[in-house]
Amino acid sequence: MKELQYLNKYFIKYKYRFLLGIIITIVAQIFSLFTPELVGKSFEAIDQFGSNPENKEFIKAELIKNILLIVGTTLIAGFLTFLMRQTLIVMSRHVEFDLKNEIFKQYEVLTQNFYKRNRTGDLMSRITEDVAKVRMYVGPAVMYTINTIIRFVMVIVYMYTISPKLTFYTLLPLPILSYLIFKISKEINKRSTIFQQNLSNFSSFSQEVFSGIRVIKAYALEPQQNKELNELAIESKNKSMSLAKIQTLFIPLILALIGLSNLIVIYVGGSMYINNDPAVQNIGTIAQFILYVNMLNWPVTSIGWVSSLIQEAEASQKRINEFLRIQPDIINNTATSTPIQGEIEFKNVTFTYEDTHITALENVSFKVNKGETLAILGKTGSGKSTILSLITRLYDVQKGSVTMDGTPLSELNLYDVRNSIGIVPQDAFLFSDTIKNNIKFGKENATDEEVIEASKKAVVHNNIIGFTHQYETILGERGITLSGGQKQRVSIARAIIKNPDILLLDDCLSAVDTETEEQILNNLLEISKNKTTIIVSHRVSSAKNADQIIILEEGKILQQGSHNQLLNQEGYYKELYYKQLSEKEVD
């Protein structure tokens, strides 16, 4: 249970609820123990009737009194058991809530490298399936463990005070039971770990299929995907059956040993009664012992189930801990607020991606003053988007320095830096929500008028009001309801409404026609006054109004200057300009 020790902090957090549950359990067990004693007294009274028939009325009254006491104590024990469940099971729901939040917060702070290494389906499996397994440990497993321990101790003490000898014989099968539970539990832990890993693979595959369903349909790959899913499902079924087979050994095994204990009570207790042993002076003692043994029936039976829950939770918590123990590469190094003005400077920056070992930038230097616009052009894979990732601190620079307002980015408050930036990514991501809420993602308290104004500046307002529900239109997953150009423009509106000090546009007009592009650029020209703006593009039309332009090739700056300066130089920019100009004339 080494991995489950991580949960001890939650038991401490909810210690009062936990302790109350233990107290209620103890009181409930005390009341439940009255039943065997009262049944024993009833049998003793019946036994006395054989030798004293004249006490018939007294014995009958005694039996009625015992029956009423049995009913009363049973009802009280049942009500207390209900309270025990309400206390401990509800506590487990609180722990489940806290643990899910903790995992989610950890997911939020982990960096891009983490998400490159791990699949979405696996992340979802750990925060859902694995947490559910852990909750079963914190709730039912802990509750029944406490219940079992308390009942075991109290029942054995009661049995021992009545007849130490008979107690000894009755408990003989328990060491065998303990050894078998230990051996089977180890195997459950092993098989549960394999099953959970397989379930993650199944979830990851399903998630990828659902996300890429349009591609699958376009290439008519349904039969192939069905075949792969079927193979994963069969493997998952086999792992599940393997786990279930070992789990099913518990209850028959435990019931057999409980039955053996009953036989020992009947035989040994009966022999002691026949031989007039002082420890068993009447039939009531044997009846009492049988009831005590059967009171151990459910607790002992639950040992198998609880052991299974604990082993499954151990395997799941181990998977959860793997992620919780990861230290994020990007951390906020200061709690002090650091106002951002918007001056950005790269000094001899070299950056290599750890996962692919590809050098994206090599000895790159430039400076953008507050209120200026920088355009970055270059071929695919030249390092344009990497520059934006370094500015937003999705990655930390490895060699050289990136400064903002003259201070290294790592020394600024991370959240102040990101709050000062409005970014439109290359892959426009929209949430499965209304168009209005997607735009308000940039500014949660924005008014409807601000939303409409931002949409107009992004030249998407006319498209939106053409929908049946207009701004209340619910988008599909990743904005699938909209076209590529509409998604890009909604993303631009989301950045505009934030009114950031720094505006980063990562090739966000690639799916927009040239006429709409020109309207948006004219609007952005007005919006970006007094803002630091960096535009990444493949089109000269997006870059020509920038204060300075840099051309990247294989991570190095090939050309640098204003539009007019670069047109007067032979090279990539001039060639691209005339090529795109001729294409526009042909159109």
Short mmCIF file of C-alpha atoms in Angstrom, two decimals, residues 63-553:
data_model
loop_
_atom_site.label_atom_id
_atom_site.label_comp_id
_atom_site.label_asym_id
_atom_site.label_seq_id
_atom_site.Cartn_x
_atom_site.Cartn_y
_atom_site.Cartn_z
CA LEU A 63 -38.39 -15.02 25.77
CA ILE A 64 -40.73 -12.15 24.81
CA LYS A 65 -38.48 -9.66 26.59
CA ASN A 66 -35.40 -11.06 24.78
CA ILE A 67 -37.17 -10.92 21.40
CA LEU A 68 -38.13 -7.28 21.94
CA LEU A 69 -34.58 -6.45 23.00
CA ILE A 70 -33.20 -8.25 19.91
CA VAL A 71 -35.53 -6.26 17.62
CA GLY A 72 -34.68 -2.99 19.40
CA THR A 73 -30.90 -3.44 19.39
CA THR A 74 -30.98 -4.64 15.76
CA LEU A 75 -32.89 -1.53 14.67
CA ILE A 76 -30.48 0.73 16.55
CA ALA A 77 -27.48 -1.12 15.07
CA GLY A 78 -29.02 -0.81 11.58
CA PHE A 79 -29.62 2.93 11.98
CA LEU A 80 -26.06 3.47 13.25
CA THR A 81 -24.74 1.45 10.31
CA PHE A 82 -26.68 3.80 8.00
CA LEU A 83 -25.05 6.80 9.72
CA MET A 84 -21.65 5.10 9.38
CA ARG A 85 -22.14 4.77 5.63
CA GLN A 86 -23.35 8.36 5.36
CA THR A 87 -20.26 9.58 7.20
CA LEU A 88 -17.50 7.49 5.58
CA ILE A 89 -18.91 7.10 2.06
CA VAL A 90 -19.67 10.83 1.83
CA MET A 91 -16.10 11.47 2.99
CA SER A 92 -14.87 9.38 0.06
CA ARG A 93 -16.84 11.58 -2.34
CA HIS A 94 -15.13 14.66 -0.91
CA VAL A 95 -11.75 12.97 -1.40
CA GLU A 96 -12.71 12.04 -4.97
CA PHE A 97 -13.62 15.67 -5.64
CA ASP A 98 -10.33 16.96 -4.18
CA LEU A 99 -8.22 14.37 -5.99
CA LYS A 100 -9.80 15.11 -9.37
CA ASN A 101 -9.20 18.82 -8.84
CA GLU A 102 -5.59 18.16 -7.84
CA ILE A 103 -4.98 16.06 -10.96
CA PHE A 104 -6.66 18.66 -13.17
CA LYS A 105 -4.56 21.48 -11.69
CA GLN A 106 -1.45 19.38 -12.28
CA TYR A 107 -2.51 18.83 -15.89
CA GLU A 108 -2.88 22.59 -16.28
CA VAL A 109 0.66 23.41 -15.09
CA LEU A 110 2.42 20.64 -17.02
CA THR A 111 4.17 21.81 -20.14
CA GLN A 112 4.01 21.10 -23.86
CA ASN A 113 6.62 18.33 -23.62
CA PHE A 114 4.34 16.38 -21.28
CA TYR A 115 1.41 16.53 -23.69
CA LYS A 116 3.62 15.47 -26.57
CA ARG A 117 4.58 12.33 -24.65
CA ASN A 118 1.12 11.36 -23.35
CA ARG A 119 -2.13 10.66 -25.13
CA THR A 120 -5.42 12.36 -24.28
CA GLY A 121 -7.23 9.06 -23.69
CA ASP A 122 -4.66 8.04 -21.08
CA LEU A 123 -4.97 11.41 -19.32
CA MET A 124 -8.76 11.04 -19.23
CA SER A 125 -8.54 7.46 -17.95
CA ARG A 126 -6.40 8.49 -14.99
CA ILE A 127 -8.68 11.30 -13.91
CA THR A 128 -11.85 9.19 -14.28
CA GLU A 129 -11.37 5.41 -14.11
CA ASP A 130 -8.32 5.46 -11.84
CA VAL A 131 -9.81 8.05 -9.45
CA ALA A 132 -13.01 5.96 -9.27
CA LYS A 133 -10.92 2.94 -8.17
CA VAL A 134 -9.18 5.08 -5.55
CA ARG A 135 -12.53 6.33 -4.23
CA MET A 136 -13.63 2.75 -3.65
CA TYR A 137 -10.59 2.37 -1.40
CA VAL A 138 -11.17 5.61 0.52
CA GLY A 139 -14.88 4.80 0.94
CA PRO A 140 -16.11 1.19 1.00
CA ALA A 141 -12.68 -0.43 1.51
CA VAL A 142 -11.77 1.76 4.49
CA MET A 143 -15.29 1.55 5.92
CA TYR A 144 -15.47 -2.24 5.78
CA THR A 145 -11.90 -2.57 7.03
CA ILE A 146 -12.77 -0.49 10.10
CA ASN A 147 -16.01 -2.43 10.51
CA THR A 148 -14.19 -5.76 10.20
CA ILE A 149 -11.42 -4.90 12.65
CA ILE A 150 -13.82 -3.56 15.29
CA ARG A 151 -16.20 -6.52 14.93
CA PHE A 152 -13.35 -9.03 14.97
CA VAL A 153 -11.86 -7.59 18.15
CA MET A 154 -15.19 -7.27 19.97
CA VAL A 155 -16.54 -10.68 18.88
CA ILE A 156 -13.32 -12.52 19.76
CA VAL A 157 -13.16 -10.80 23.16
CA TYR A 158 -16.78 -11.81 23.85
CA MET A 159 -16.11 -15.38 22.71
CA TYR A 160 -12.95 -15.59 24.80
CA THR A 161 -14.74 -14.45 27.99
CA ILE A 162 -17.30 -17.24 27.45
CA SER A 163 -14.95 -20.11 26.53
CA PRO A 164 -11.24 -19.63 25.72
CA LYS A 165 -10.92 -23.26 24.62
CA LEU A 166 -13.84 -23.19 22.21
CA THR A 167 -12.64 -19.80 20.88
CA PHE A 168 -9.23 -21.29 20.12
CA TYR A 169 -10.68 -24.15 18.06
CA THR A 170 -13.14 -21.84 16.30
CA LEU A 171 -10.38 -19.49 15.08
CA LEU A 172 -8.05 -22.23 13.83
CA PRO A 173 -8.92 -21.70 10.12
CA LEU A 174 -8.02 -17.96 10.28
CA PRO A 175 -4.22 -18.27 9.76
CA ILE A 176 -4.89 -20.32 6.61
CA LEU A 177 -7.32 -17.64 5.44
CA SER A 178 -4.80 -14.84 6.07
CA TYR A 179 -2.08 -16.59 4.05
CA LEU A 180 -4.37 -17.28 1.10
CA ILE A 181 -5.65 -13.67 1.07
CA PHE A 182 -2.06 -12.40 1.01
CA LYS A 183 -1.12 -14.61 -1.96
CA ILE A 184 -4.26 -13.84 -3.96
CA SER A 185 -4.02 -10.08 -3.26
CA LYS A 186 -0.54 -9.93 -4.79
CA GLU A 187 -1.84 -11.54 -7.96
CA ILE A 188 -4.84 -9.15 -8.05
CA ASN A 189 -2.50 -6.16 -7.83
CA LYS A 190 -0.47 -7.45 -10.76
CA ARG A 191 -3.48 -8.21 -12.96
CA SER A 192 -5.26 -4.98 -12.00
CA THR A 193 -2.25 -2.91 -13.12
CA ILE A 194 -2.22 -4.68 -16.49
CA PHE A 195 -5.99 -4.21 -16.87
CA GLN A 196 -5.85 -0.45 -16.11
CA GLN A 197 -3.02 0.05 -18.61
CA ASN A 198 -5.00 -1.81 -21.25
CA LEU A 199 -8.08 0.30 -20.45
CA SER A 200 -6.00 3.46 -21.03
CA ASN A 201 -4.94 2.14 -24.44
CA PHE A 202 -8.56 1.42 -25.29
CA SER A 203 -9.65 4.93 -24.20
CA SER A 204 -6.80 6.58 -26.13
CA PHE A 205 -7.65 4.69 -29.32
CA SER A 206 -11.37 5.55 -29.00
CA GLN A 207 -10.64 9.23 -28.37
CA GLU A 208 -8.37 9.44 -31.42
CA VAL A 209 -10.97 7.73 -33.62
CA PHE A 210 -13.75 10.10 -32.47
CA SER A 211 -11.52 13.16 -32.97
CA GLY A 212 -10.43 12.04 -36.43
CA ILE A 213 -13.76 10.62 -37.59
CA ARG A 214 -13.90 12.92 -40.64
CA VAL A 215 -10.54 11.67 -41.88
CA ILE A 216 -11.54 8.05 -41.24
CA LYS A 217 -14.74 8.50 -43.24
CA ALA A 218 -12.96 10.39 -46.02
CA TYR A 219 -10.48 7.54 -46.49
CA ALA A 220 -13.12 4.80 -45.93
CA LEU A 221 -11.08 3.34 -43.09
CA GLU A 222 -14.08 2.22 -41.00
CA PRO A 223 -13.44 -1.54 -41.47
CA GLN A 224 -9.78 -1.18 -40.49
CA GLN A 225 -10.64 0.91 -37.40
CA ASN A 226 -13.36 -1.56 -36.43
CA LYS A 227 -10.85 -4.39 -36.68
CA GLU A 228 -8.30 -2.56 -34.49
CA LEU A 229 -10.95 -1.61 -31.94
CA ASN A 230 -12.21 -5.19 -31.86
CA GLU A 231 -8.68 -6.46 -31.18
CA LEU A 232 -8.28 -3.95 -28.33
CA ALA A 233 -11.72 -4.87 -26.97
CA ILE A 234 -10.87 -8.59 -27.01
CA GLU A 235 -7.58 -7.89 -25.25
CA SER A 236 -9.40 -5.73 -22.69
CA LYS A 237 -11.98 -8.48 -22.16
CA ASN A 238 -9.25 -11.08 -21.65
CA LYS A 239 -7.47 -8.89 -19.09
CA SER A 240 -10.77 -8.24 -17.32
CA MET A 241 -11.64 -11.95 -17.26
CA SER A 242 -8.19 -12.77 -15.93
CA LEU A 243 -8.73 -10.28 -13.09
CA ALA A 244 -12.27 -11.53 -12.44
CA LYS A 245 -11.16 -15.17 -12.22
CA ILE A 246 -8.68 -14.47 -9.44
CA GLN A 247 -11.21 -12.26 -7.63
CA THR A 248 -13.86 -15.00 -7.66
CA LEU A 249 -11.61 -17.29 -5.61
CA PHE A 250 -12.12 -15.13 -2.52
CA ILE A 251 -15.77 -15.61 -1.54
CA PRO A 252 -16.01 -19.44 -2.02
CA LEU A 253 -12.74 -19.83 -0.13
CA ILE A 254 -13.84 -17.63 2.76
CA LEU A 255 -17.30 -19.21 2.97
CA ALA A 256 -15.70 -22.65 3.10
CA LEU A 257 -13.49 -21.60 6.01
CA ILE A 258 -16.44 -19.97 7.83
CA GLY A 259 -18.41 -23.18 7.31
CA LEU A 260 -15.47 -25.13 8.76
CA SER A 261 -15.54 -22.87 11.82
CA ASN A 262 -19.27 -23.62 12.26
CA LEU A 263 -18.60 -27.34 12.09
CA ILE A 264 -15.84 -26.98 14.70
CA VAL A 265 -18.22 -25.08 17.01
CA ILE A 266 -20.90 -27.75 16.67
CA TYR A 267 -18.53 -30.69 17.13
CA VAL A 268 -16.16 -29.32 19.79
CA GLY A 269 -18.88 -27.34 21.62
CA GLY A 270 -21.23 -30.34 21.50
CA SER A 271 -18.50 -32.65 22.85
CA MET A 272 -17.74 -30.20 25.67
CA TYR A 273 -21.45 -29.99 26.56
CA ILE A 274 -21.84 -33.79 26.55
CA ASN A 275 -18.74 -34.15 28.73
CA ASN A 276 -20.11 -31.50 31.16
CA ASP A 277 -17.22 -29.14 30.50
CA PRO A 278 -17.66 -26.07 32.76
CA ALA A 279 -17.00 -23.75 29.78
CA VAL A 280 -20.11 -25.06 27.96
CA GLN A 281 -22.76 -25.65 30.57
CA ASN A 282 -25.81 -25.22 28.30
CA ILE A 283 -26.98 -25.31 24.70
CA GLY A 284 -27.24 -21.50 24.72
CA THR A 285 -23.44 -21.19 24.71
CA ILE A 286 -23.17 -23.27 21.50
CA ALA A 287 -25.97 -21.24 19.86
CA GLN A 288 -24.22 -18.05 20.96
CA PHE A 289 -20.92 -19.20 19.43
CA ILE A 290 -22.59 -20.16 16.14
CA LEU A 291 -24.09 -16.68 15.92
CA TYR A 292 -20.73 -15.09 16.76
CA VAL A 293 -19.03 -17.11 14.03
CA ASN A 294 -21.73 -16.13 11.53
CA MET A 295 -21.39 -12.50 12.62
CA LEU A 296 -17.86 -12.83 11.29
CA ASN A 297 -19.27 -14.21 8.04
CA TRP A 298 -19.73 -10.87 6.22
CA PRO A 299 -16.63 -9.17 7.65
CA VAL A 300 -14.49 -12.15 6.69
CA THR A 301 -16.22 -12.43 3.32
CA SER A 302 -15.64 -8.72 2.78
CA ILE A 303 -11.91 -9.22 3.35
CA GLY A 304 -11.64 -10.70 -0.12
CA TRP A 305 -13.63 -7.90 -1.71
CA VAL A 306 -11.82 -5.22 0.29
CA SER A 307 -8.43 -6.74 -0.56
CA SER A 308 -9.40 -6.65 -4.21
CA LEU A 309 -10.47 -2.98 -3.91
CA ILE A 310 -7.24 -2.06 -2.17
CA GLN A 311 -5.07 -3.79 -4.75
CA GLU A 312 -6.96 -2.15 -7.63
CA ALA A 313 -6.70 1.25 -5.88
CA GLU A 314 -2.99 0.70 -5.31
CA ALA A 315 -2.47 0.07 -9.02
CA SER A 316 -4.59 3.10 -9.97
CA GLN A 317 -2.97 5.44 -7.43
CA LYS A 318 0.43 4.40 -8.74
CA ARG A 319 -0.62 5.54 -12.22
CA ILE A 320 -1.99 8.81 -10.79
CA ASN A 321 1.16 9.43 -8.74
CA GLU A 322 3.30 9.05 -11.85
CA PHE A 323 1.78 12.29 -13.18
CA LEU A 324 1.40 14.08 -9.85
CA ARG A 325 5.12 13.65 -9.17
CA ILE A 326 6.16 15.24 -12.45
CA GLN A 327 7.71 18.64 -11.89
CA PRO A 328 6.64 21.11 -14.61
CA ASP A 329 9.44 22.51 -16.77
CA ILE A 330 7.87 25.98 -16.72
CA ILE A 331 7.23 27.47 -13.28
CA ASN A 332 6.34 30.90 -11.99
CA ASN A 333 9.53 32.12 -10.31
CA THR A 334 8.01 35.14 -8.59
CA ALA A 335 4.79 35.84 -6.75
CA THR A 336 5.33 39.59 -7.15
CA SER A 337 3.19 41.33 -9.74
CA THR A 338 5.25 42.55 -12.72
CA PRO A 339 3.43 45.01 -15.01
CA ILE A 340 4.14 44.40 -18.71
CA GLN A 341 4.77 47.21 -21.19
CA GLY A 342 5.42 45.10 -24.30
CA GLU A 343 9.04 45.55 -25.41
CA ILE A 344 10.38 42.17 -26.59
CA GLU A 345 13.97 41.30 -27.41
CA PHE A 346 15.65 38.07 -28.53
CA LYS A 347 19.42 37.92 -27.99
CA ASN A 348 21.32 35.11 -29.74
CA VAL A 349 18.53 32.61 -29.04
CA THR A 350 19.12 28.97 -29.93
CA PHE A 351 16.37 26.44 -29.22
CA THR A 352 16.20 22.66 -29.77
CA TYR A 353 13.10 20.53 -29.16
CA GLU A 354 13.87 17.83 -26.60
CA ASP A 355 11.58 15.18 -28.06
CA THR A 356 12.79 15.41 -31.68
CA HIS A 357 16.24 16.99 -31.10
CA ILE A 358 15.47 19.34 -34.00
CA THR A 359 17.06 22.78 -33.72
CA ALA A 360 14.21 25.19 -34.47
CA LEU A 361 16.11 28.44 -33.86
CA GLU A 362 19.81 29.20 -34.15
CA ASN A 363 21.41 32.42 -32.95
CA VAL A 364 18.27 34.52 -33.54
CA SER A 365 18.33 38.18 -32.44
CA PHE A 366 15.76 40.97 -32.91
CA LYS A 367 13.98 43.65 -30.91
CA VAL A 368 10.38 44.87 -31.02
CA ASN A 369 9.66 48.11 -29.18
CA LYS A 370 6.35 48.79 -27.46
CA GLY A 371 3.71 49.73 -30.03
CA GLU A 372 5.67 48.33 -33.00
CA THR A 373 4.65 45.53 -35.34
CA LEU A 374 6.98 42.71 -36.34
CA ALA A 375 6.18 40.32 -39.18
CA ILE A 376 7.89 36.94 -39.43
CA LEU A 377 7.92 35.12 -42.76
CA GLY A 378 9.51 31.89 -43.83
CA LYS A 379 8.93 28.42 -45.14
CA THR A 380 7.20 25.70 -43.15
CA GLY A 381 9.43 24.48 -40.32
CA SER A 382 11.63 27.56 -40.32
CA GLY A 383 10.93 28.30 -36.62
CA LYS A 384 8.23 30.99 -36.84
CA SER A 385 5.80 29.44 -34.35
CA THR A 386 8.69 28.56 -32.02
CA ILE A 387 9.37 32.27 -31.53
CA LEU A 388 5.77 32.78 -30.33
CA SER A 389 6.02 29.73 -28.03
CA LEU A 390 9.11 31.24 -26.39
CA ILE A 391 7.41 34.62 -25.93
CA THR A 392 4.44 33.00 -24.17
CA ARG A 393 6.84 30.78 -22.16
CA LEU A 394 5.35 27.54 -23.36
CA TYR A 395 9.05 26.65 -23.54
CA ASP A 396 12.05 28.19 -21.84
CA VAL A 397 14.99 29.37 -23.90
CA GLN A 398 18.02 27.05 -23.77
CA LYS A 399 20.73 29.35 -25.07
CA GLY A 400 20.71 33.12 -25.32
CA SER A 401 17.94 35.18 -23.73
CA VAL A 402 14.38 36.39 -24.30
CA THR A 403 13.57 39.59 -22.43
CA MET A 404 10.41 41.59 -21.99
CA ASP A 405 10.81 45.25 -20.98
CA GLY A 406 14.50 44.50 -20.44
CA THR A 407 13.88 41.68 -17.92
CA PRO A 408 14.40 37.96 -18.70
CA LEU A 409 11.04 36.24 -19.13
CA SER A 410 11.85 33.68 -16.42
CA GLU A 411 12.16 36.48 -13.85
CA LEU A 412 8.75 37.97 -14.64
CA ASN A 413 5.48 36.81 -13.14
CA LEU A 414 4.36 34.05 -15.54
CA TYR A 415 0.66 34.88 -15.18
CA ASP A 416 1.24 38.61 -15.74
CA VAL A 417 3.14 37.79 -18.94
CA ARG A 418 0.42 35.51 -20.29
CA ASN A 419 -2.41 37.83 -19.19
CA SER A 420 -0.79 40.64 -21.18
CA ILE A 421 -0.78 38.53 -24.35
CA GLY A 422 -3.58 37.87 -26.81
CA ILE A 423 -2.68 35.00 -29.12
CA VAL A 424 -4.38 33.56 -32.17
CA PRO A 425 -2.78 30.13 -32.73
CA GLN A 426 -2.13 28.53 -36.07
CA ASP A 427 -4.60 25.75 -35.25
CA ALA A 428 -7.72 27.69 -34.25
CA PHE A 429 -9.17 25.84 -31.26
CA LEU A 430 -12.78 26.48 -30.23
CA PHE A 431 -14.67 24.92 -27.36
CA SER A 432 -17.95 23.01 -27.55
CA ASP A 433 -19.92 26.04 -26.39
CA THR A 434 -21.77 29.00 -27.89
CA ILE A 435 -19.97 31.33 -30.29
CA LYS A 436 -20.50 34.16 -27.79
CA ASN A 437 -18.85 32.24 -24.94
CA ASN A 438 -15.96 31.26 -27.21
CA ILE A 439 -15.30 34.93 -27.95
CA LYS A 440 -15.79 35.87 -24.27
CA PHE A 441 -13.10 33.33 -23.40
CA GLY A 442 -10.72 36.25 -23.97
CA LYS A 443 -12.68 38.43 -21.52
CA GLU A 444 -15.20 36.67 -19.30
CA ASN A 445 -17.07 39.80 -18.21
CA ALA A 446 -17.40 41.21 -21.72
CA THR A 447 -20.77 42.70 -22.67
CA ASP A 448 -22.77 41.61 -25.72
CA GLU A 449 -21.87 44.91 -27.37
CA GLU A 450 -18.16 44.21 -26.91
CA VAL A 451 -18.60 40.72 -28.36
CA ILE A 452 -20.33 42.12 -31.44
CA GLU A 453 -17.73 44.86 -31.86
CA ALA A 454 -14.85 42.33 -31.67
CA SER A 455 -16.64 40.13 -34.22
CA LYS A 456 -17.04 43.03 -36.60
CA LYS A 457 -13.33 43.84 -36.38
CA ALA A 458 -12.58 40.18 -37.09
CA VAL A 459 -15.01 40.35 -40.06
CA VAL A 460 -17.06 37.40 -38.81
CA HIS A 461 -20.18 39.23 -37.53
CA ASN A 462 -22.12 38.86 -40.78
CA ASN A 463 -21.45 35.11 -40.83
CA ILE A 464 -22.63 34.72 -37.23
CA ILE A 465 -25.92 36.60 -37.63
CA GLY A 466 -26.63 34.35 -40.62
CA PHE A 467 -26.91 31.34 -38.28
CA THR A 468 -30.32 30.43 -36.86
CA HIS A 469 -29.26 31.05 -33.26
CA GLN A 470 -26.66 33.69 -34.16
CA TYR A 471 -24.24 34.24 -31.25
CA GLU A 472 -25.98 31.51 -29.21
CA THR A 473 -25.08 28.87 -31.81
CA ILE A 474 -23.54 25.84 -30.09
CA LEU A 475 -20.33 24.72 -31.79
CA GLY A 476 -19.33 21.10 -32.19
CA GLU A 477 -16.11 19.67 -30.77
CA ARG A 478 -13.12 21.87 -31.68
CA GLY A 479 -15.52 24.22 -33.50
CA ILE A 480 -16.36 21.65 -36.19
CA THR A 481 -19.62 23.51 -36.96
CA LEU A 482 -17.67 26.37 -38.56
CA SER A 483 -15.50 26.49 -41.64
CA GLY A 484 -11.73 26.90 -41.33
CA GLY A 485 -11.88 30.63 -42.12
CA GLN A 486 -14.75 31.22 -39.68
CA LYS A 487 -12.89 29.43 -36.90
CA GLN A 488 -9.83 31.60 -37.50
CA ARG A 489 -11.87 34.79 -37.41
CA VAL A 490 -13.70 33.79 -34.19
CA SER A 491 -10.25 33.14 -32.68
CA ILE A 492 -9.14 36.61 -33.80
CA ALA A 493 -12.26 38.13 -32.20
CA ARG A 494 -11.39 36.29 -28.98
CA ALA A 495 -7.92 37.88 -28.98
CA ILE A 496 -9.22 41.34 -29.91
CA ILE A 497 -11.82 41.44 -27.11
CA LYS A 498 -9.07 40.83 -24.56
CA ASN A 499 -7.45 44.15 -25.55
CA PRO A 500 -3.96 42.83 -24.73
CA ASP A 501 -0.69 44.76 -24.58
CA ILE A 502 0.92 42.17 -26.86
CA LEU A 503 -0.88 40.63 -29.83
CA LEU A 504 0.51 37.45 -31.40
CA LEU A 505 -0.99 36.22 -34.67
CA ASP A 506 0.32 32.84 -35.80
CA ASP A 507 -0.58 32.45 -39.48
CA CYS A 508 -4.19 33.04 -38.48
CA LEU A 509 -5.38 34.23 -41.90
CA SER A 510 -4.28 31.22 -43.93
CA ALA A 511 -7.88 29.99 -44.44
CA VAL A 512 -9.25 33.46 -45.26
CA ASP A 513 -9.68 34.86 -48.77
CA THR A 514 -7.54 37.86 -49.76
CA GLU A 515 -10.41 40.34 -49.68
CA THR A 516 -11.45 39.38 -46.14
CA GLU A 517 -7.78 39.27 -45.16
CA GLU A 518 -7.34 42.87 -46.28
CA GLN A 519 -10.35 44.01 -44.22
CA ILE A 520 -9.06 42.22 -41.12
CA LEU A 521 -5.54 43.61 -41.58
CA ASN A 522 -6.88 47.15 -41.91
CA ASN A 523 -8.86 46.66 -38.69
CA LEU A 524 -5.83 45.16 -36.94
CA LEU A 525 -3.74 48.12 -38.07
CA GLU A 526 -6.09 50.39 -36.13
CA ILE A 527 -6.37 48.02 -33.15
CA SER A 528 -2.63 47.43 -32.82
CA LYS A 529 -1.77 51.09 -32.23
CA ASN A 530 0.22 51.31 -28.98
CA LYS A 531 0.30 47.49 -28.89
CA THR A 532 3.26 45.26 -29.60
CA THR A 533 2.17 43.02 -32.45
CA ILE A 534 3.92 40.02 -33.98
CA ILE A 535 2.44 38.53 -37.13
CA VAL A 536 3.55 35.13 -38.41
CA SER A 537 2.49 34.56 -41.99
CA HIS A 538 3.25 33.06 -45.39
CA ARG A 539 1.78 36.09 -47.19
CA VAL A 540 3.54 39.37 -47.91
CA SER A 541 0.17 41.14 -47.75
CA SER A 542 0.02 40.35 -44.02
CA ALA A 543 3.54 41.68 -43.44
CA LYS A 544 3.91 44.75 -45.65
CA ASN A 545 2.57 47.24 -43.08
CA ALA A 546 4.82 45.97 -40.26
CA ASP A 547 7.52 48.23 -38.82
CA GLN A 548 10.06 45.48 -39.40
CA ILE A 549 10.08 42.09 -41.10
CA ILE A 550 12.36 39.12 -40.54
CA ILE A 551 12.73 36.18 -42.88
CA LEU A 552 13.55 32.84 -41.26
CA GLU A 553 15.12 29.85 -42.96
#
